Tab-separated table of C-alpha atoms in Angstrom:
chain	number	residue	atom	x	y	z
A	1	MET	CA	-5.586	66.118	-88.598
A	2	PHE	CA	-8.719	66.588	-90.672
A	3	TYR	CA	-8.781	70.368	-90.113
A	4	SER	CA	-5.076	70.582	-90.836
A	5	ARG	CA	-5.669	68.985	-94.248
A	6	VAL	CA	-8.593	71.317	-94.938
A	7	ARG	CA	-6.454	74.350	-94.159
A	8	SER	CA	-3.659	73.015	-96.385
A	9	LEU	CA	-6.080	72.372	-99.230
A	10	SER	CA	-7.607	75.822	-98.759
A	11	ARG	CA	-4.197	77.468	-98.944
A	12	LEU	CA	-3.392	75.445	-102.057
A	13	MET	CA	-6.667	76.447	-103.756
A	14	ILE	CA	-6.108	80.122	-102.932
A	15	SER	CA	-2.588	79.903	-104.325
A	16	LEU	CA	-3.873	78.285	-107.538
A	17	ILE	CA	-6.641	80.879	-107.925
A	18	LEU	CA	-4.186	83.729	-107.436
A	19	ALA	CA	-1.758	82.175	-109.891
A	20	ALA	CA	-4.515	81.726	-112.458
A	21	GLY	CA	-5.629	85.325	-111.949
A	22	LEU	CA	-2.115	86.661	-112.405
A	23	ALA	CA	-1.650	84.552	-115.522
A	24	SER	CA	-4.925	85.878	-116.901
A	25	LEU	CA	-3.877	89.465	-116.204
A	26	ALA	CA	-0.511	88.864	-117.829
A	27	GLY	CA	-2.180	87.344	-120.862
A	28	GLY	CA	-4.591	90.267	-121.126
A	29	ALA	CA	-1.766	92.782	-120.825
A	30	LYS	CA	0.210	90.934	-123.458
A	31	ALA	CA	-2.732	90.967	-125.865
A	32	GLN	CA	-3.249	94.700	-125.292
A	33	ASP	CA	0.466	95.379	-125.703
A	34	LYS	CA	0.462	93.436	-128.958
A	35	ARG	CA	-2.256	95.710	-130.324
A	36	GLN	CA	-0.615	98.841	-128.953
A	37	ASN	CA	2.563	97.996	-130.774
A	38	ALA	CA	0.939	97.221	-134.107
A	39	PRO	CA	0.785	100.323	-136.349
A	40	GLY	CA	-2.391	100.439	-138.423
A	41	GLU	CA	-4.449	98.329	-136.005
A	42	PHE	CA	-7.077	100.741	-134.689
A	43	ASP	CA	-10.786	101.378	-135.117
A	44	PHE	CA	-11.237	104.986	-136.206
A	45	TYR	CA	-9.708	108.483	-136.254
A	46	VAL	CA	-10.428	111.584	-134.213
A	47	LEU	CA	-9.730	114.871	-135.972
A	48	ALA	CA	-8.964	117.493	-133.304
A	49	LEU	CA	-9.473	121.126	-134.345
A	50	SER	CA	-7.988	123.582	-131.850
A	51	TRP	CA	-9.376	127.099	-131.407
A	52	SER	CA	-6.076	128.935	-131.883
A	53	PRO	CA	-7.018	132.160	-130.000
A	54	SER	CA	-7.660	130.088	-126.838
A	55	PHE	CA	-4.306	128.364	-127.197
A	56	CYS	CA	-2.512	131.685	-127.660
A	57	GLU	CA	-4.169	133.338	-124.668
A	58	GLU	CA	-3.316	130.374	-122.466
A	59	ALA	CA	0.272	130.362	-123.752
A	60	ALA	CA	0.605	134.073	-122.980
A	61	GLU	CA	-0.701	133.504	-119.460
A	62	ARG	CA	1.942	130.837	-118.945
A	63	GLY	CA	4.612	133.284	-120.096
A	64	GLY	CA	5.369	131.773	-123.472
A	65	ARG	CA	3.906	131.739	-126.954
A	66	SER	CA	4.479	130.286	-130.381
A	67	GLN	CA	5.313	133.306	-132.532
A	68	MET	CA	4.400	131.478	-135.722
A	69	GLN	CA	0.936	130.597	-134.478
A	70	CYS	CA	0.230	133.532	-132.171
A	71	GLY	CA	2.097	136.517	-133.539
A	72	GLY	CA	1.381	136.656	-137.249
A	73	ARG	CA	-1.366	135.198	-139.397
A	74	PRO	CA	-4.832	135.365	-137.774
A	75	TYR	CA	-5.570	131.680	-137.181
A	76	ALA	CA	-9.025	130.447	-136.185
A	77	PHE	CA	-9.443	126.654	-136.002
A	78	VAL	CA	-6.174	124.838	-136.673
A	79	VAL	CA	-5.472	121.114	-136.770
A	80	HIS	CA	-4.173	119.746	-133.495
A	81	GLY	CA	-3.991	116.216	-134.819
A	82	LEU	CA	-5.537	113.166	-136.445
A	83	TRP	CA	-5.523	110.461	-133.795
A	84	PRO	CA	-5.949	106.713	-134.301
A	85	GLN	CA	-8.396	105.428	-131.681
A	86	TYR	CA	-9.703	102.172	-130.260
A	87	GLU	CA	-13.353	101.904	-129.271
A	88	ASN	CA	-11.925	102.284	-125.754
A	89	GLY	CA	-8.623	104.065	-125.396
A	90	PHE	CA	-6.017	104.788	-128.015
A	91	PRO	CA	-2.544	103.741	-129.153
A	92	GLU	CA	0.430	106.079	-128.950
A	93	TYR	CA	4.139	106.102	-129.787
A	94	CYS	CA	3.813	102.914	-131.835
A	95	GLN	CA	7.397	103.107	-133.150
A	96	ARG	CA	10.328	104.022	-130.929
A	97	PRO	CA	12.286	105.758	-132.214
A	98	ALA	CA	9.855	107.173	-134.757
A	99	PRO	CA	11.009	107.230	-138.390
A	100	ARG	CA	12.538	110.581	-139.292
A	101	LEU	CA	10.078	113.086	-140.670
A	102	ASN	CA	11.179	114.911	-143.807
A	103	ARG	CA	11.344	118.671	-143.213
A	104	ASN	CA	9.648	119.304	-146.547
A	105	ILE	CA	6.600	117.539	-145.130
A	106	VAL	CA	6.737	119.784	-142.059
A	107	SER	CA	6.915	122.919	-144.210
A	108	SER	CA	3.992	121.750	-146.330
A	109	MET	CA	1.741	121.380	-143.250
A	110	LEU	CA	2.295	124.773	-141.632
A	111	ASP	CA	-0.882	126.224	-143.152
A	112	LEU	CA	-2.955	123.729	-141.160
A	113	MET	CA	-0.684	123.033	-138.165
A	114	PRO	CA	1.224	126.297	-137.607
A	115	ALA	CA	4.029	125.045	-135.353
A	116	PRO	CA	6.837	122.670	-136.392
A	117	GLY	CA	7.059	121.264	-132.864
A	118	LEU	CA	3.381	120.282	-133.001
A	119	ILE	CA	3.881	118.515	-136.325
A	120	PHE	CA	6.865	116.509	-135.090
A	121	ASN	CA	5.040	115.595	-131.863
A	122	GLU	CA	1.883	114.481	-133.665
A	123	TRP	CA	3.927	112.253	-135.951
A	124	ASP	CA	5.829	110.660	-133.079
A	125	LYS	CA	2.799	110.127	-130.843
A	126	HIS	CA	-0.053	109.469	-133.274
A	127	GLY	CA	1.197	109.248	-136.842
A	128	THR	CA	3.367	106.229	-136.106
A	129	CYS	CA	0.214	104.362	-135.054
A	130	SER	CA	-1.596	105.018	-138.341
A	131	GLY	CA	0.278	102.405	-140.353
A	132	LEU	CA	1.143	105.107	-142.902
A	133	GLU	CA	4.485	106.591	-143.845
A	134	GLY	CA	5.072	110.230	-142.948
A	135	ARG	CA	3.889	111.723	-146.227
A	136	GLY	CA	0.844	109.483	-146.346
A	137	TYR	CA	-0.158	110.339	-142.774
A	138	PHE	CA	-0.006	114.087	-143.334
A	139	GLU	CA	-1.835	113.731	-146.636
A	140	MET	CA	-4.529	111.951	-144.632
A	141	ILE	CA	-4.631	114.903	-142.207
A	142	ARG	CA	-5.090	117.299	-145.119
A	143	LYS	CA	-7.904	115.164	-146.551
A	144	ALA	CA	-9.589	114.940	-143.160
A	145	ARG	CA	-9.426	118.687	-142.681
A	146	ALA	CA	-10.753	119.289	-146.195
A	147	ALA	CA	-13.743	117.077	-145.355
A	148	ILE	CA	-14.814	119.445	-142.555
A	149	LYS	CA	-16.487	122.783	-143.185
A	150	ILE	CA	-15.940	125.351	-140.429
A	151	PRO	CA	-19.203	127.192	-139.592
A	152	ALA	CA	-19.205	130.689	-141.073
A	153	GLU	CA	-19.644	132.406	-137.694
A	154	TYR	CA	-16.240	131.125	-136.549
A	155	LEU	CA	-14.199	132.072	-139.604
A	156	ASP	CA	-13.631	135.726	-138.709
A	157	LEU	CA	-14.491	136.180	-135.057
A	158	ALA	CA	-13.593	139.801	-134.284
A	159	GLN	CA	-14.934	139.917	-130.716
A	160	ALA	CA	-14.964	137.439	-127.857
A	161	LYS	CA	-18.006	135.188	-127.987
A	162	THR	CA	-19.700	133.309	-125.146
A	163	VAL	CA	-21.089	129.992	-126.343
A	164	ALA	CA	-22.602	126.795	-124.998
A	165	PRO	CA	-20.637	123.682	-126.058
A	166	ALA	CA	-23.847	122.236	-127.518
A	167	GLU	CA	-24.252	125.394	-129.614
A	168	VAL	CA	-20.829	124.868	-131.199
A	169	GLU	CA	-21.614	121.216	-131.879
A	170	GLU	CA	-24.885	122.153	-133.557
A	171	ALA	CA	-23.131	124.755	-135.714
A	172	PHE	CA	-20.713	122.093	-136.993
A	173	ILE	CA	-23.557	119.637	-137.573
A	174	LYS	CA	-25.488	122.226	-139.552
A	175	ALA	CA	-22.430	123.063	-141.676
A	176	ASN	CA	-21.521	119.409	-142.344
A	177	PRO	CA	-24.315	117.199	-143.720
A	178	GLY	CA	-24.054	113.686	-142.316
A	179	LEU	CA	-22.354	114.755	-139.090
A	180	SER	CA	-24.325	113.847	-135.960
A	181	ASN	CA	-24.142	114.646	-132.254
A	182	ALA	CA	-22.696	111.178	-131.715
A	183	ALA	CA	-19.654	112.028	-133.835
A	184	VAL	CA	-18.655	115.475	-132.554
A	185	SER	CA	-17.584	116.816	-129.189
A	186	VAL	CA	-16.267	120.070	-127.704
A	187	THR	CA	-13.513	120.310	-125.095
A	188	CYS	CA	-12.694	123.249	-122.859
A	189	ASN	CA	-10.545	124.410	-119.988
A	190	ARG	CA	-11.927	126.351	-117.029
A	191	THR	CA	-13.224	129.260	-119.111
A	192	ARG	CA	-12.352	128.854	-122.788
A	193	LEU	CA	-13.344	126.588	-125.651
A	194	SER	CA	-10.331	124.451	-126.505
A	195	GLU	CA	-11.163	122.049	-129.334
A	196	VAL	CA	-13.797	120.529	-131.548
A	197	ARG	CA	-13.209	116.798	-132.034
A	198	ILE	CA	-14.811	114.819	-134.840
A	199	CYS	CA	-14.838	111.045	-135.264
A	200	LEU	CA	-14.017	109.680	-138.703
A	201	SER	CA	-13.754	106.169	-140.086
A	202	LYS	CA	-10.494	105.023	-141.629
A	203	ASP	CA	-11.814	106.217	-144.999
A	204	LEU	CA	-12.729	109.582	-143.420
A	205	GLN	CA	-16.486	109.211	-143.219
A	206	PHE	CA	-18.343	110.577	-140.209
A	207	ARG	CA	-18.997	107.871	-137.629
A	208	ALA	CA	-20.415	107.720	-134.135
A	209	CYS	CA	-18.106	107.086	-131.178
A	210	ASP	CA	-18.451	107.121	-127.419
A	211	GLU	CA	-14.780	107.762	-126.710
A	212	ILE	CA	-14.743	111.522	-127.321
A	213	GLU	CA	-17.850	112.141	-125.223
A	214	ARG	CA	-16.003	110.940	-122.129
A	215	ARG	CA	-13.659	113.930	-122.404
A	216	ALA	CA	-16.269	116.482	-123.482
A	217	CYS	CA	-16.693	119.920	-121.910
A	218	ARG	CA	-19.189	119.826	-119.024
A	219	ARG	CA	-19.549	123.601	-118.618
A	220	ASP	CA	-22.748	125.400	-119.541
A	221	GLN	CA	-20.876	128.209	-121.287
A	222	VAL	CA	-17.325	128.948	-122.410
A	223	THR	CA	-15.577	131.841	-124.115
A	224	MET	CA	-14.140	131.885	-127.623
A	225	PRO	CA	-11.456	134.624	-127.638
A	226	PRO	CA	-11.387	136.705	-130.839
A	227	ILE	CA	-9.055	136.054	-133.752
A	228	ARG	CA	-6.004	138.318	-133.619
A	229	GLY	CA	-3.114	139.070	-135.923
A	230	GLY	CA	-2.877	139.664	-139.620
């Protein structure tokens, strides 16, 4: 009888512990969801600058290419996006459906983001989390890009260049006073440099962040394909 009661109490305690754990998980998920769904509630931005020649070579290998970006003007670094971030993780698609984006805004951004599809996607996925209206968000992108000076050696790259990711970071740090290693990171694919990512506060000042380092390129060297077109 005694052992039967002990077993019953044990089962009851396990059930209560499991129930409490599930409730805690549900509460945590709810709190995270509440933040995910709240435009404007984030910690900082990441400005992602894509090396356009790498994108175009990869697109050609896949059998497709963006004619606007890859077949005309000789693009070097272009804006991939300005992404609201948490200290850990990031929000996305904060309004479904996203507010319609005026096509005049799209046209005005093609000098920095040379593909309408990219512009629409960045608005839907990231811009809606900024807490800004469409025009304000893309004005913020333009301000963020204007705050970054591209190192001179990457402005007119006529031949393929083999670089270490750390070398590219240092070139950006040298060209941008106040930028530190803790605020910039390079990404890559198997062989090519893909992007330079820079952390910015909400008022577009350089700031340190651990988030981008988790996705940084781990290769010793990568290739920067030359700029083509023009």
